[in-house]
Amino acid sequence: MEDTRARWERAYLEALDFDTWGQVEEAIEGYQRLQIAAAAEYLENVLMLPLSRRDGIGKLASALKVRAQELSSGDERSIKLNGMKDVKPYMKEIIVTDSEFPLAGLDPEAILGVDPIEDNTPEMLMDTGMGEMEYEDEVEGPGVPGDRFGQDGTLRGPPGELKRGDTVLAIFIEKWGLKLAQPFVDPRVLVSVRGPRGDSLETLQETPIAKRTTHTYCFFENTVYIQTPLNQLPDGAGIFFEFRHWKAKKHKKSVWCYCFLEMDEIKNGPITLEVYRKPANYQRNKNPELLTVKALYLHLDLVLDVA
């Protein structure tokens, strides 16, 4: 929980700094990114927080949304910059204490347009099993062997032999949202860096199996270091994330869905990526298809470091 709190605080402070200095577009983007993460937690209560803390998260998401709208329209009638500054002490208490949200008059259900889930108890699967969720064709994941062993994954450490000015990207994979997460056996994430034609630009990396699973999320909590400095990647490159699991009947790993990250989306702080139906379109030459009607997300936290 403290890790999540610290990431949210860092994202908030960065957006607030942009807001303070009048960098409107950057502030709007920062507020919106954090709003999505906070709204998702308010809606689904993945951290299993008591109602008082969850209510504060919903009000934070509401304040972020309202402030982004104010900046976009230029009409500052409600939160204003001073209101966002008043939230600063709360960001040290959010999630981990019962501290009250400092701004009044915020109704999360009305502002966010969502109703929180009251119960996180897993539902029973239908008799037809996995096929009741979505149709899964036979797609073997690329690059990494299909056996079940190698529980520690194939993640690599930070890249070496950097030149001055090289920008290194570290991606913290927090959790992957799914319609039903619990039926998957040994879920992992396969990460690949692809050129504009879909070619692999560096060695594939795979996480260890998920640390824990709830009704709608697989928690990985692993850091992936992209081995190629961002400034050395070609125009049109992208980073792909493929959700893989073990199929006991076929004795192999199989891909269930995927996400991708474009270069212009890479900024410090949390980001959520939409989840798409496989197979992965590495060339990105057509619009991807969402895995489900209800939007699902992969939750990441990006850290950029310049040598």
XYZ file of C-alpha atoms in Angstrom:
307
model
C 0.000 0.000 0.000
C 2.804 2.428 0.815
C 4.286 1.875 -2.653
C 0.993 2.891 -4.254
C 0.696 5.918 -1.969
C 4.227 7.066 -2.818
C 3.639 6.708 -6.566
C 0.388 8.654 -6.360
C 2.029 11.401 -4.317
C 4.879 11.686 -6.808
C 2.436 11.932 -9.732
C 0.340 14.532 -7.882
C 3.349 16.706 -7.033
C 4.563 16.638 -10.623
C 1.147 17.684 -11.963
C 0.793 20.358 -9.276
C 4.199 21.760 -10.207
C 3.107 22.060 -13.849
C -0.119 23.717 -12.692
C 1.774 26.193 -10.505
C 4.047 27.264 -13.344
C 1.210 27.634 -15.826
C 2.114 24.617 -17.985
C -1.519 23.872 -18.698
C -1.279 20.918 -21.086
C 1.232 19.075 -18.906
C -0.838 19.732 -15.777
C -4.040 18.460 -17.416
C -2.306 15.281 -18.571
C -0.771 14.676 -15.147
C -4.052 15.203 -13.313
C -5.928 12.953 -15.744
C -3.416 10.106 -15.441
C -3.674 10.110 -11.660
C -7.456 10.510 -11.825
C -7.779 7.291 -13.848
C -5.730 5.333 -11.304
C -7.620 6.759 -8.322
C -11.037 6.275 -9.939
C -10.212 2.637 -10.714
C -9.325 2.002 -7.059
C -12.449 3.806 -5.852
C -14.587 1.733 -8.193
C -13.157 -1.734 -7.546
C -11.443 -1.444 -4.125
C -8.582 -3.717 -5.145
C -6.585 -2.733 -2.054
C -9.525 -3.807 0.141
C -9.618 -0.478 1.989
C -12.218 0.540 4.579
C -15.020 2.812 3.406
C -13.523 5.978 4.914
C -10.269 5.655 2.957
C -12.054 4.607 -0.187
C -14.289 7.663 0.008
C -11.216 9.893 0.171
C -9.785 8.258 -2.957
C -13.054 8.900 -4.778
C -12.973 12.561 -3.744
C -9.356 12.844 -4.896
C -10.307 11.443 -8.311
C -13.206 13.908 -8.433
C -10.991 16.882 -7.556
C -8.443 15.882 -10.192
C -11.166 15.617 -12.824
C -12.693 18.982 -11.932
C -9.310 20.728 -11.884
C -8.385 19.273 -15.293
C -11.716 20.532 -16.645
C -11.054 23.992 -15.176
C -7.672 24.177 -16.868
C -9.110 22.953 -20.152
C -11.948 25.496 -20.190
C -10.151 28.381 -18.469
C -13.131 28.737 -16.122
C -11.843 28.404 -12.541
C -14.950 28.379 -10.367
C -14.505 25.403 -8.074
C -11.207 23.748 -7.140
C -8.693 26.277 -8.478
C -4.943 26.024 -7.974
C -5.201 26.852 -4.278
C -7.563 23.941 -3.783
C -5.099 21.552 -5.378
C -2.350 22.907 -3.109
C -4.570 22.189 -0.087
C -4.544 18.509 -1.084
C -0.763 18.262 -0.650
C -0.719 17.138 3.034
C -3.451 14.585 2.318
C -1.274 12.838 -0.278
C 1.015 11.714 2.551
C -1.955 10.100 4.306
C -4.022 8.705 1.440
C -4.536 4.914 1.431
C -2.543 4.330 4.636
C -4.606 6.373 7.153
C -8.206 7.478 7.746
C -7.377 11.157 7.167
C -10.299 13.146 5.717
C -10.058 14.629 2.243
C -9.531 18.401 2.699
C -11.886 19.723 0.001
C -15.652 19.808 0.559
C -18.564 19.526 -1.841
C -17.268 16.661 -3.989
C -19.624 13.798 -4.877
C -17.563 11.029 -6.550
C -20.551 9.148 -7.935
C -21.926 12.271 -9.584
C -18.600 13.657 -10.830
C -17.009 10.406 -11.965
C -20.245 8.861 -13.218
C -19.526 5.497 -11.553
C -20.944 3.520 -8.671
C -18.393 1.744 -6.450
C -18.533 -2.016 -6.198
C -19.749 -2.871 -2.721
C -18.443 -6.422 -2.623
C -15.191 -7.819 -3.942
C -16.199 -11.445 -3.377
C -15.302 -13.604 -6.394
C -18.211 -14.919 -8.427
C -18.515 -18.610 -9.292
C -17.425 -19.547 -12.789
C -20.008 -20.920 -15.157
C -19.944 -24.658 -15.868
C -18.460 -24.017 -19.272
C -15.288 -22.674 -17.631
C -12.891 -20.298 -19.304
C -14.835 -20.263 -22.549
C -17.664 -18.491 -20.736
C -15.483 -15.404 -20.420
C -14.115 -14.874 -23.900
C -13.206 -17.099 -26.790
C -9.529 -18.041 -26.710
C -7.861 -19.182 -29.882
C -4.575 -21.054 -29.917
C -1.822 -18.439 -29.942
C 1.537 -19.370 -28.493
C 3.522 -16.434 -27.141
C 6.720 -15.501 -28.999
C 10.330 -15.713 -28.025
C 10.232 -17.183 -24.530
C 10.109 -21.002 -24.210
C 6.670 -22.488 -23.677
C 7.453 -24.710 -20.708
C 6.027 -23.921 -17.300
C 9.329 -23.827 -15.451
C 11.599 -20.856 -14.851
C 9.396 -19.400 -12.113
C 11.701 -16.404 -11.618
C 11.100 -14.996 -15.094
C 13.708 -13.494 -17.411
C 13.837 -9.871 -16.289
C 17.130 -8.044 -16.697
C 18.751 -5.353 -14.575
C 19.410 -1.753 -15.569
C 21.340 -1.435 -18.840
C 25.092 -0.789 -18.694
C 27.561 1.081 -20.899
C 25.421 4.190 -21.173
C 26.557 7.395 -22.823
C 26.009 10.843 -21.397
C 22.486 11.953 -22.281
C 21.064 8.453 -22.724
C 17.524 8.149 -21.331
C 16.717 4.885 -19.552
C 13.131 3.738 -18.948
C 12.131 1.602 -15.969
C 8.566 0.244 -16.036
C 6.955 -0.883 -12.796
C 4.196 -3.353 -13.711
C 1.726 -3.067 -10.858
C -1.402 -4.964 -11.878
C -3.379 -6.190 -14.883
C -7.144 -5.809 -14.863
C -9.247 -8.682 -16.224
C -12.929 -9.583 -16.260
C -12.110 -12.650 -14.142
C -8.497 -12.991 -13.060
C -8.587 -15.940 -10.688
C -8.941 -18.826 -13.173
C -5.575 -18.113 -14.835
C -2.707 -20.418 -13.917
C 0.783 -18.918 -13.517
C -0.009 -15.555 -15.155
C 2.967 -13.574 -16.430
C 3.678 -10.522 -18.574
C 5.896 -10.729 -21.654
C 7.493 -7.382 -22.567
C 8.937 -6.627 -25.994
C 10.237 -3.501 -27.746
C 9.099 -3.336 -31.373
C 10.098 -1.244 -34.352
C 7.566 0.419 -36.670
C 7.453 -2.757 -38.800
C 6.866 -4.979 -35.787
C 10.407 -6.319 -35.569
C 11.840 -7.026 -32.113
C 14.528 -4.501 -31.158
C 15.923 -6.192 -28.059
C 15.712 -9.395 -26.035
C 12.220 -10.229 -24.761
C 11.685 -10.112 -21.014
C 9.101 -12.035 -18.995
C 8.012 -11.371 -15.413
C 7.827 -14.049 -12.725
C 4.333 -15.400 -12.091
C 1.917 -12.920 -10.476
C 2.471 -12.392 -6.759
C -1.235 -12.525 -5.995
C -4.608 -12.495 -7.723
C -7.945 -10.974 -6.773
C -11.310 -11.190 -8.476
C -10.398 -8.745 -11.245
C -6.634 -8.145 -10.987
C -3.335 -9.994 -11.256
C -0.661 -8.190 -9.218
C 2.870 -8.499 -10.605
C 4.771 -5.679 -8.873
C 7.903 -6.155 -10.995
C 10.218 -3.617 -12.617
C 11.218 -4.043 -16.259
C 14.262 -2.125 -17.478
C 14.151 -1.356 -21.182
C 17.659 -2.224 -22.329
C 17.839 0.263 -25.206
C 18.034 3.964 -24.265
C 14.912 5.725 -25.518
C 16.963 8.212 -27.524
C 18.395 5.308 -29.538
C 15.042 3.773 -30.483
C 13.751 4.478 -34.011
C 10.757 6.693 -34.712
C 7.555 4.704 -34.450
C 8.881 2.223 -31.875
C 6.510 0.831 -29.254
C 6.579 -1.341 -26.131
C 4.230 -4.333 -25.979
C 2.886 -6.163 -22.938
C 1.332 -9.591 -23.428
C -0.594 -11.418 -20.713
C 0.445 -15.090 -20.742
C -0.783 -18.030 -18.711
C -0.198 -21.760 -18.463
C -2.529 -24.118 -20.345
C -2.260 -27.431 -18.528
C -4.084 -29.482 -21.163
C -1.715 -28.352 -23.903
C 1.384 -28.103 -21.688
C 2.351 -24.652 -22.920
C 2.017 -20.946 -22.260
C -0.635 -19.052 -24.157
C -1.355 -15.369 -24.756
C -4.732 -14.095 -23.523
C -4.554 -10.358 -24.353
C -2.115 -7.498 -24.819
C -1.418 -3.770 -24.397
C 1.076 -1.404 -25.952
C 2.810 1.831 -25.037
C 3.626 4.448 -27.657
C 6.764 6.571 -27.353
C 4.787 9.815 -26.987
C 2.968 8.346 -23.958
C 6.176 7.852 -21.988
C 6.370 10.327 -19.098
C 7.282 9.981 -15.440
C 4.434 8.693 -13.285
C 1.520 6.237 -13.350
C -0.231 5.334 -16.589
C -3.026 2.929 -17.493
C -3.142 1.099 -20.818
C -6.251 -0.346 -22.453
C -6.359 -4.132 -22.824
C -6.836 -5.502 -26.351
C -7.866 -8.780 -27.895
C -5.004 -10.887 -29.254
C -3.079 -11.530 -31.385
C -0.815 -8.548 -30.819
C -0.538 -6.288 -33.835
C 3.107 -5.271 -33.537
C 2.943 -3.069 -36.632
C -0.039 -1.103 -35.239
C -1.371 -0.673 -38.762
C -5.041 -1.096 -37.776
C -7.207 -0.207 -34.821
C -6.964 -2.750 -31.986
C -10.081 -4.400 -30.587
C -10.852 -4.067 -26.887
C -10.849 -7.370 -25.020
C -14.221 -6.671 -23.381
C -17.027 -4.144 -23.670
C -16.125 -2.791 -20.246
C -12.703 -1.145 -20.396
C -9.899 -3.032 -18.663
C -6.473 -1.622 -17.874
C -2.857 -2.535 -17.274
C -1.501 -0.299 -14.501
C 2.105 0.849 -14.864
C 4.408 3.389 -13.263
C 7.122 4.875 -15.505
C 10.468 6.216 -14.312
C 12.849 8.037 -16.691
C 16.509 8.472 -15.832
C 19.028 10.461 -17.891
C 22.662 9.367 -17.693
